[in-house]
């Protein structure tokens, strides 16, 4: 429920109401605004009805939050959220590009790929130290050593780093090295992981599961917010359909759909969304045009030698060309490259 207080409500009304909400066993939320104070109550709405808050003299209105994802919804939080990952802010007027190789392979490969990403204008580096692989024989990352390399490269280049965490047992070490934690498509509904990452104190990049509906993605994000972490960036990375020409079908419908219903920033990953290097730039431009807040792009210093996702990784000069082509599209939708 959303409880809007009257503009002239006495200063102690909010505290009194929040105490009543919490005493009734509901989760109280306090959202002071410039003009009026808005309160929230999450939980069993029948319990809230019994409090009859609407008849309080300082209350202007009480209305239900219709979306099942309460904290994530725009009903509760009408303005865009801005998520800060190190020095990078996603969700504001800047359009941000996060780039890097699929995996941390060696220090040299990570550094060279990150340098190429930075030179072309990326605002953050992303590379995996823990890689979810379809085959148990695939390269699954260097773990803690990969985290150390990524942190070193990020510090040297002065860019924030984003990296995936796959297991609750690794949340602490990943959070100690990264500026933001990625929850990958395969773990979008790993509820124990969502809860643990929700409590880790670092921003999160939550990727849509390959078979997940948009509502399921938003409910997965709700787990993070409900655990106390509101620094969440959503990522559309393509879904599995009957189409086999591309690795996935990049669902750009999801971008305006989510932006209308949620205050969280949304980035698009056209690398996994297409699986084909030559399709990455056109879909990146389309993502910017339809309202995404940023991109996640795989760039490798030498994609032919990549240990994972080489076929979709851009060569440095292709990434440079993408960034050049992106600038006028970003401007046309009223934003600037971060
Ligand atoms: C990745 O980002 O490299 C990755 C494994 O992505 P996804 O979880 O979207 O498949
Ligand atoms: Mn990858």
CSV table of C-alpha atoms and ligand atoms in Angstrom, one decimal:
chain,number,residue,atom,x,y,z
A,1,UNK,CA,0.0,0.0,0.0
A,2,UNK,CA,1.1,3.6,-0.7
A,3,UNK,CA,0.1,6.1,2.0
A,4,UNK,CA,0.3,9.7,0.9
A,5,UNK,CA,0.4,12.3,3.7
A,6,UNK,CA,-1.2,15.7,3.3
A,7,UNK,CA,1.3,18.6,2.6
A,8,UNK,CA,0.5,20.1,6.0
A,9,UNK,CA,0.8,16.8,8.0
A,10,UNK,CA,2.5,17.4,11.4
A,11,UNK,CA,6.1,16.4,11.4
A,12,UNK,CA,5.6,13.4,13.8
A,13,UNK,CA,2.8,11.8,11.7
A,14,UNK,CA,5.2,9.8,9.6
A,15,UNK,CA,6.9,8.3,12.6
A,16,UNK,CA,3.6,7.5,14.3
A,17,UNK,CA,2.3,5.8,11.1
A,18,UNK,CA,5.5,3.8,10.5
A,19,UNK,CA,5.4,2.5,14.0
A,20,UNK,CA,1.7,1.4,13.5
A,21,UNK,CA,2.6,-0.3,10.2
A,22,UNK,CA,5.5,-2.1,11.8
A,23,UNK,CA,3.5,-3.1,14.9
A,24,UNK,CA,0.9,-4.7,12.6
A,25,UNK,CA,3.7,-7.0,11.2
A,26,UNK,CA,4.1,-5.1,7.9
A,27,UNK,CA,7.3,-3.7,6.4
A,28,UNK,CA,7.2,0.1,6.7
A,29,UNK,CA,8.8,2.4,4.1
A,30,UNK,CA,9.6,6.0,4.4
A,31,UNK,CA,9.8,8.1,1.2
A,32,UNK,CA,10.0,11.8,2.0
A,33,UNK,CA,9.5,13.9,-1.1
A,34,UNK,CA,9.9,17.6,-1.8
A,35,UNK,CA,6.2,18.4,-1.5
A,36,UNK,CA,4.7,15.6,0.6
A,37,UNK,CA,5.7,12.5,2.5
A,38,UNK,CA,4.9,9.1,1.0
A,39,UNK,CA,4.8,6.0,3.2
A,40,UNK,CA,4.7,2.4,2.1
A,41,UNK,CA,3.5,-0.8,3.8
A,42,UNK,CA,4.4,-4.1,2.4
A,43,UNK,CA,2.8,-7.4,3.5
A,44,UNK,CA,-0.7,-8.7,4.0
A,45,UNK,CA,-3.0,-5.9,2.7
A,46,UNK,CA,-6.0,-7.2,4.8
A,47,UNK,CA,-3.9,-6.5,8.0
A,48,UNK,CA,-3.3,-2.9,6.7
A,49,UNK,CA,-7.0,-2.4,5.9
A,50,UNK,CA,-7.7,-3.0,9.6
A,51,UNK,CA,-5.5,0.0,10.6
A,52,UNK,CA,-7.9,2.3,8.7
A,53,UNK,CA,-5.1,4.7,7.9
A,54,UNK,CA,-7.3,6.5,5.3
A,55,UNK,CA,-9.4,8.0,8.1
A,56,UNK,CA,-6.4,9.6,9.8
A,57,UNK,CA,-6.7,13.4,9.5
A,58,UNK,CA,-3.1,13.8,8.1
A,59,UNK,CA,-3.6,11.2,5.4
A,60,UNK,CA,-4.5,12.3,1.9
A,61,UNK,CA,-4.8,8.9,0.2
A,62,UNK,CA,-4.2,5.2,0.6
A,63,UNK,CA,-3.9,3.1,-2.5
A,64,UNK,CA,-2.7,-0.4,-3.2
A,65,UNK,CA,0.5,-1.2,-5.2
A,66,UNK,CA,-1.0,-3.3,-8.0
A,67,UNK,CA,2.3,-4.8,-9.3
A,68,UNK,CA,3.5,-8.0,-7.6
A,69,UNK,CA,7.0,-6.5,-7.5
A,70,UNK,CA,6.4,-3.8,-5.0
A,71,UNK,CA,9.8,-2.2,-4.3
A,72,UNK,CA,10.8,-2.5,-7.9
A,73,UNK,CA,7.7,-0.8,-9.2
A,74,UNK,CA,7.2,2.8,-10.4
A,75,UNK,CA,4.0,2.9,-8.4
A,76,UNK,CA,6.0,3.1,-5.3
A,77,UNK,CA,9.0,5.0,-6.7
A,78,UNK,CA,7.9,7.2,-9.6
A,79,UNK,CA,11.4,8.6,-10.4
A,80,UNK,CA,14.2,6.8,-12.2
A,81,UNK,CA,16.7,5.3,-9.8
A,82,UNK,CA,20.4,6.1,-10.4
A,83,UNK,CA,22.7,3.2,-9.5
A,84,UNK,CA,26.3,4.0,-8.8
A,85,UNK,CA,29.0,1.5,-9.7
A,86,UNK,CA,32.3,3.2,-8.5
A,87,UNK,CA,32.4,6.5,-10.4
A,88,UNK,CA,29.8,5.4,-13.0
A,89,UNK,CA,26.2,6.4,-12.5
A,90,UNK,CA,23.6,4.3,-14.5
A,91,UNK,CA,20.0,5.4,-14.9
A,92,UNK,CA,20.5,9.2,-15.1
A,93,UNK,CA,21.0,11.3,-18.2
A,94,UNK,CA,24.3,9.5,-19.1
A,95,UNK,CA,24.2,6.4,-21.3
A,96,UNK,CA,26.8,4.0,-20.0
A,97,UNK,CA,28.8,1.3,-21.7
A,98,UNK,CA,30.2,-1.6,-19.7
A,99,UNK,CA,32.7,-3.7,-21.7
A,100,UNK,CA,35.4,-6.3,-21.5
A,101,UNK,CA,36.2,-9.9,-22.3
A,102,UNK,CA,33.8,-12.7,-21.4
A,103,UNK,CA,36.4,-14.2,-19.0
A,104,UNK,CA,39.5,-13.2,-17.2
A,105,UNK,CA,42.0,-15.5,-19.0
A,106,UNK,CA,45.4,-13.9,-18.2
A,107,UNK,CA,46.6,-10.6,-16.8
A,108,UNK,CA,47.9,-9.5,-20.3
A,109,UNK,CA,44.6,-10.5,-22.1
A,110,UNK,CA,42.4,-8.7,-19.5
A,111,UNK,CA,44.6,-5.6,-19.5
A,112,UNK,CA,44.7,-5.4,-23.3
A,113,UNK,CA,41.0,-5.9,-23.7
A,114,UNK,CA,40.2,-3.4,-20.9
A,115,UNK,CA,42.5,-0.9,-22.4
A,116,UNK,CA,40.8,-1.2,-25.8
A,117,UNK,CA,37.4,-0.8,-24.0
A,118,UNK,CA,38.6,2.3,-22.1
A,119,UNK,CA,40.2,3.9,-25.2
A,120,UNK,CA,36.9,3.7,-27.1
A,121,UNK,CA,34.9,5.2,-24.2
A,122,UNK,CA,33.6,2.4,-21.9
A,123,UNK,CA,32.9,3.5,-18.4
A,124,UNK,CA,33.4,0.2,-16.6
A,125,UNK,CA,35.1,-3.2,-17.2
A,126,UNK,CA,33.3,-6.5,-17.0
A,127,UNK,CA,35.0,-9.9,-17.1
A,128,UNK,CA,34.2,-13.2,-15.4
A,129,UNK,CA,36.4,-15.0,-12.9
A,130,UNK,CA,33.6,-17.5,-12.3
A,131,UNK,CA,32.1,-18.6,-15.6
A,132,UNK,CA,28.9,-20.7,-15.8
A,133,UNK,CA,29.5,-23.1,-18.7
A,134,UNK,CA,27.0,-25.4,-20.4
A,135,UNK,CA,29.7,-28.1,-20.7
A,136,UNK,CA,31.6,-29.2,-17.6
A,137,UNK,CA,34.7,-29.3,-19.8
A,138,UNK,CA,34.5,-25.6,-20.8
A,139,UNK,CA,36.9,-23.0,-19.2
A,140,UNK,CA,35.1,-22.1,-16.0
A,141,UNK,CA,37.3,-19.2,-14.9
A,142,UNK,CA,40.3,-18.7,-12.6
A,143,UNK,CA,38.2,-17.9,-9.5
A,144,UNK,CA,40.0,-15.8,-6.8
A,145,UNK,CA,43.1,-15.3,-9.0
A,146,UNK,CA,40.8,-13.9,-11.8
A,147,UNK,CA,39.3,-11.5,-9.3
A,148,UNK,CA,42.7,-10.3,-8.3
A,149,UNK,CA,43.7,-9.7,-11.9
A,150,UNK,CA,40.4,-7.9,-12.7
A,151,UNK,CA,40.8,-5.6,-9.6
A,152,UNK,CA,44.4,-4.8,-10.5
A,153,UNK,CA,43.4,-3.9,-14.1
A,154,UNK,CA,40.5,-1.8,-12.9
A,155,UNK,CA,42.7,0.1,-10.4
A,156,UNK,CA,45.4,0.6,-13.0
A,157,UNK,CA,42.9,2.0,-15.6
A,158,UNK,CA,40.8,3.9,-13.0
A,159,UNK,CA,37.6,2.1,-14.1
A,160,UNK,CA,35.1,0.2,-11.9
A,161,UNK,CA,34.8,-3.5,-12.4
A,162,UNK,CA,31.8,-5.8,-12.6
A,163,UNK,CA,32.1,-9.6,-12.3
A,164,UNK,CA,29.8,-12.6,-11.9
A,165,UNK,CA,29.1,-14.5,-8.7
A,166,UNK,CA,27.6,-17.9,-9.1
A,167,UNK,CA,27.6,-19.3,-5.6
A,168,UNK,CA,26.6,-18.0,-2.2
A,169,UNK,CA,29.9,-19.2,-0.8
A,170,UNK,CA,31.8,-16.8,-3.1
A,171,UNK,CA,29.7,-13.6,-2.4
A,172,UNK,CA,32.1,-12.3,0.2
A,173,UNK,CA,35.3,-12.7,-1.9
A,174,UNK,CA,33.6,-11.3,-5.1
A,175,UNK,CA,32.2,-8.3,-3.2
A,176,UNK,CA,35.6,-7.6,-1.7
A,177,UNK,CA,37.2,-7.3,-5.2
A,178,UNK,CA,34.4,-6.0,-7.4
A,179,UNK,CA,32.5,-2.7,-7.7
A,180,UNK,CA,29.4,-4.6,-8.8
A,181,UNK,CA,28.3,-8.2,-8.8
A,182,UNK,CA,26.7,-9.8,-11.8
A,183,UNK,CA,24.0,-12.5,-11.3
A,184,UNK,CA,24.0,-14.4,-14.6
A,185,UNK,CA,21.0,-15.6,-16.6
A,186,UNK,CA,21.3,-19.1,-15.2
A,187,UNK,CA,21.1,-17.9,-11.7
A,188,UNK,CA,18.3,-15.3,-12.0
A,189,UNK,CA,16.1,-17.5,-9.9
A,190,UNK,CA,18.7,-18.8,-7.5
A,191,UNK,CA,16.9,-17.4,-4.6
A,192,UNK,CA,19.6,-18.1,-2.0
A,193,UNK,CA,22.1,-16.3,-4.2
A,194,UNK,CA,19.7,-13.4,-4.6
A,195,UNK,CA,19.2,-13.1,-0.9
A,196,UNK,CA,23.0,-13.3,-0.2
A,197,UNK,CA,23.8,-10.7,-2.9
A,198,UNK,CA,21.0,-8.5,-1.6
A,199,UNK,CA,22.9,-8.3,1.7
A,200,UNK,CA,26.4,-7.8,0.3
A,201,UNK,CA,26.4,-4.0,0.2
A,202,UNK,CA,27.6,-3.8,-3.5
A,203,UNK,CA,25.5,-2.9,-6.6
A,204,UNK,CA,24.1,-5.7,-8.7
A,205,UNK,CA,23.8,-6.4,-12.4
A,206,UNK,CA,20.9,-8.8,-12.7
A,207,UNK,CA,20.6,-10.6,-16.0
A,208,UNK,CA,17.3,-12.0,-17.3
A,209,UNK,CA,17.1,-15.7,-17.4
A,210,UNK,CA,17.0,-17.2,-20.9
A,211,UNK,CA,13.5,-18.6,-20.2
A,212,UNK,CA,12.4,-16.0,-17.8
A,213,UNK,CA,9.4,-13.8,-18.3
A,214,UNK,CA,9.8,-10.1,-17.7
A,215,UNK,CA,7.7,-10.4,-14.5
A,216,UNK,CA,10.0,-13.1,-13.2
A,217,UNK,CA,13.0,-10.9,-13.8
A,218,UNK,CA,11.3,-8.0,-11.9
A,219,UNK,CA,10.4,-10.4,-9.1
A,220,UNK,CA,14.0,-11.6,-8.9
A,221,UNK,CA,15.0,-8.0,-8.6
A,222,UNK,CA,12.4,-7.7,-5.8
A,223,UNK,CA,14.3,-10.3,-3.8
A,224,UNK,CA,17.4,-8.0,-4.0
A,225,UNK,CA,15.5,-4.9,-2.9
A,226,UNK,CA,13.6,-6.8,-0.2
A,227,UNK,CA,17.0,-8.0,1.2
A,228,UNK,CA,18.0,-4.3,1.5
A,229,UNK,CA,19.9,-3.7,-1.8
A,230,UNK,CA,18.3,-1.0,-4.0
A,231,UNK,CA,21.4,-0.6,-6.2
A,232,UNK,CA,20.2,-2.9,-8.9
A,233,UNK,CA,20.7,-2.7,-12.7
A,234,UNK,CA,18.6,-5.0,-14.8
A,235,UNK,CA,20.1,-6.6,-18.0
A,236,UNK,CA,18.2,-7.9,-21.0
A,237,UNK,CA,20.5,-10.5,-22.6
A,238,UNK,CA,18.1,-12.3,-25.0
A,239,UNK,CA,15.7,-15.2,-24.5
A,240,UNK,CA,15.5,-18.6,-26.0
A,241,UNK,CA,12.9,-18.9,-28.7
A,242,UNK,CA,12.2,-21.3,-31.6
A,243,UNK,CA,14.8,-19.2,-33.6
A,244,UNK,CA,18.2,-20.9,-34.0
A,245,UNK,CA,19.8,-18.5,-36.5
A,246,UNK,CA,21.0,-16.4,-33.5
A,247,UNK,CA,22.2,-17.6,-30.1
A,248,UNK,CA,19.2,-15.9,-28.4
A,249,UNK,CA,16.4,-13.6,-29.4
A,250,UNK,CA,17.2,-10.2,-28.0
A,251,UNK,CA,13.9,-9.0,-26.5
A,252,UNK,CA,14.0,-5.2,-27.0
A,253,UNK,CA,10.3,-5.1,-26.2
A,254,UNK,CA,11.4,-5.6,-22.6
A,255,UNK,CA,13.2,-2.3,-22.4
A,256,UNK,CA,10.3,0.2,-22.8
A,257,UNK,CA,8.0,-2.4,-21.0
A,258,UNK,CA,10.3,-2.5,-18.0
A,259,UNK,CA,11.1,1.3,-18.0
A,260,UNK,CA,7.3,2.0,-17.9
A,261,UNK,CA,6.8,-0.2,-14.9
A,262,UNK,CA,10.0,-0.1,-12.9
A,263,UNK,CA,12.3,2.7,-11.7
A,264,UNK,CA,15.4,0.5,-12.0
A,265,UNK,CA,18.0,1.2,-14.8
A,266,UNK,CA,18.1,-1.4,-17.6
A,267,UNK,CA,21.1,-2.3,-19.8
A,268,UNK,CA,21.1,-4.4,-22.9
A,269,UNK,CA,23.7,-7.2,-23.7
A,270,UNK,CA,23.6,-7.6,-27.5
A,271,UNK,CA,26.7,-9.9,-27.3
A,272,UNK,CA,24.8,-12.8,-25.6
A,273,UNK,CA,21.6,-11.5,-27.2
A,274,UNK,CA,22.8,-12.4,-30.7
A,275,UNK,CA,25.9,-14.6,-30.2
A,276,UNK,CA,27.2,-13.2,-33.5
A,277,UNK,CA,29.8,-10.4,-33.6
A,278,UNK,CA,28.5,-8.7,-36.7
A,279,UNK,CA,25.0,-8.3,-35.1
A,280,UNK,CA,26.3,-6.6,-32.0
A,281,UNK,CA,26.6,-3.1,-33.3
A,282,UNK,CA,23.1,-2.8,-34.9
A,283,UNK,CA,21.4,-4.3,-31.9
A,284,UNK,CA,23.4,-2.0,-29.6
A,285,UNK,CA,22.2,1.0,-31.5
A,286,UNK,CA,18.6,-0.3,-31.4
A,287,UNK,CA,18.9,-0.8,-27.6
A,288,UNK,CA,19.9,2.9,-27.2
A,289,UNK,CA,17.1,4.0,-29.5
A,290,UNK,CA,14.4,2.1,-27.5
A,291,UNK,CA,15.4,3.6,-24.1
A,292,UNK,CA,18.0,1.4,-22.5
A,293,UNK,CA,20.2,3.1,-19.9
A,294,UNK,CA,23.4,1.4,-21.2
A,295,UNK,CA,25.0,-1.6,-22.8
A,296,UNK,CA,27.1,-4.6,-21.8
A,297,UNK,CA,29.4,-5.6,-24.6
A,298,UNK,CA,32.0,-8.3,-24.9
A,299,UNK,CA,35.3,-7.0,-26.3
A,300,UNK,CA,38.4,-9.2,-26.6
A,301,UNK,CA,41.9,-8.2,-27.6
A,302,UNK,CA,42.0,-11.3,-29.8
A,303,UNK,CA,38.6,-12.9,-30.1
A,304,UNK,CA,39.9,-15.8,-32.2
A,305,UNK,CA,41.9,-17.0,-29.2
A,306,UNK,CA,39.2,-16.3,-26.6
A,307,UNK,CA,38.5,-19.2,-24.1
A,308,UNK,CA,34.8,-18.3,-24.1
A,309,UNK,CA,32.3,-16.5,-26.3
A,310,UNK,CA,34.9,-15.6,-29.0
A,311,UNK,CA,32.3,-15.7,-31.8
A,312,UNK,CA,30.3,-12.8,-30.2
A,313,UNK,CA,33.3,-10.8,-28.9
A,314,UNK,CA,34.2,-7.7,-30.8
A,315,UNK,CA,37.7,-6.9,-32.0
A,316,UNK,CA,38.9,-3.6,-30.5
A,317,UNK,CA,38.5,-1.7,-33.8
A,318,UNK,CA,34.9,-3.0,-34.0
A,319,UNK,CA,34.2,-1.8,-30.5
A,320,UNK,CA,35.6,1.6,-31.4
A,321,UNK,CA,33.4,1.7,-34.5
A,322,UNK,CA,30.4,0.8,-32.3
A,323,UNK,CA,31.1,3.6,-29.9
A,324,UNK,CA,31.4,6.1,-32.8
A,325,UNK,CA,28.1,4.9,-34.3
A,326,UNK,CA,26.4,5.0,-30.9
A,327,UNK,CA,27.1,8.7,-30.1
A,328,UNK,CA,24.5,10.2,-32.5
A,329,UNK,CA,21.8,7.7,-31.5
A,330,UNK,CA,22.3,8.4,-27.8
A,331,UNK,CA,22.1,12.2,-28.6
A,332,UNK,CA,19.0,11.7,-30.7
A,333,UNK,CA,17.2,10.2,-27.6
A,334,UNK,CA,18.2,13.1,-25.4
A,335,UNK,CA,21.1,11.5,-23.6
A,336,UNK,CA,24.9,11.7,-23.6
A,337,UNK,CA,27.5,9.0,-23.6
A,338,UNK,CA,28.8,8.5,-20.0
B,1,LIG,C1,28.3,-13.6,-19.4
B,1,LIG,O1,27.9,-12.4,-19.1
B,1,LIG,O2,29.4,-13.8,-19.9
B,1,LIG,C2,27.3,-14.7,-19.3
B,1,LIG,C3,27.6,-15.9,-19.0
B,1,LIG,O3,26.0,-14.2,-19.5
B,1,LIG,P1,24.6,-14.8,-19.3
B,1,LIG,O4,24.5,-15.1,-17.9
B,1,LIG,O5,23.7,-13.8,-19.8
B,1,LIG,O6,24.5,-16.1,-20.2
B,2,LIG,MN1,30.1,-14.3,-22.1
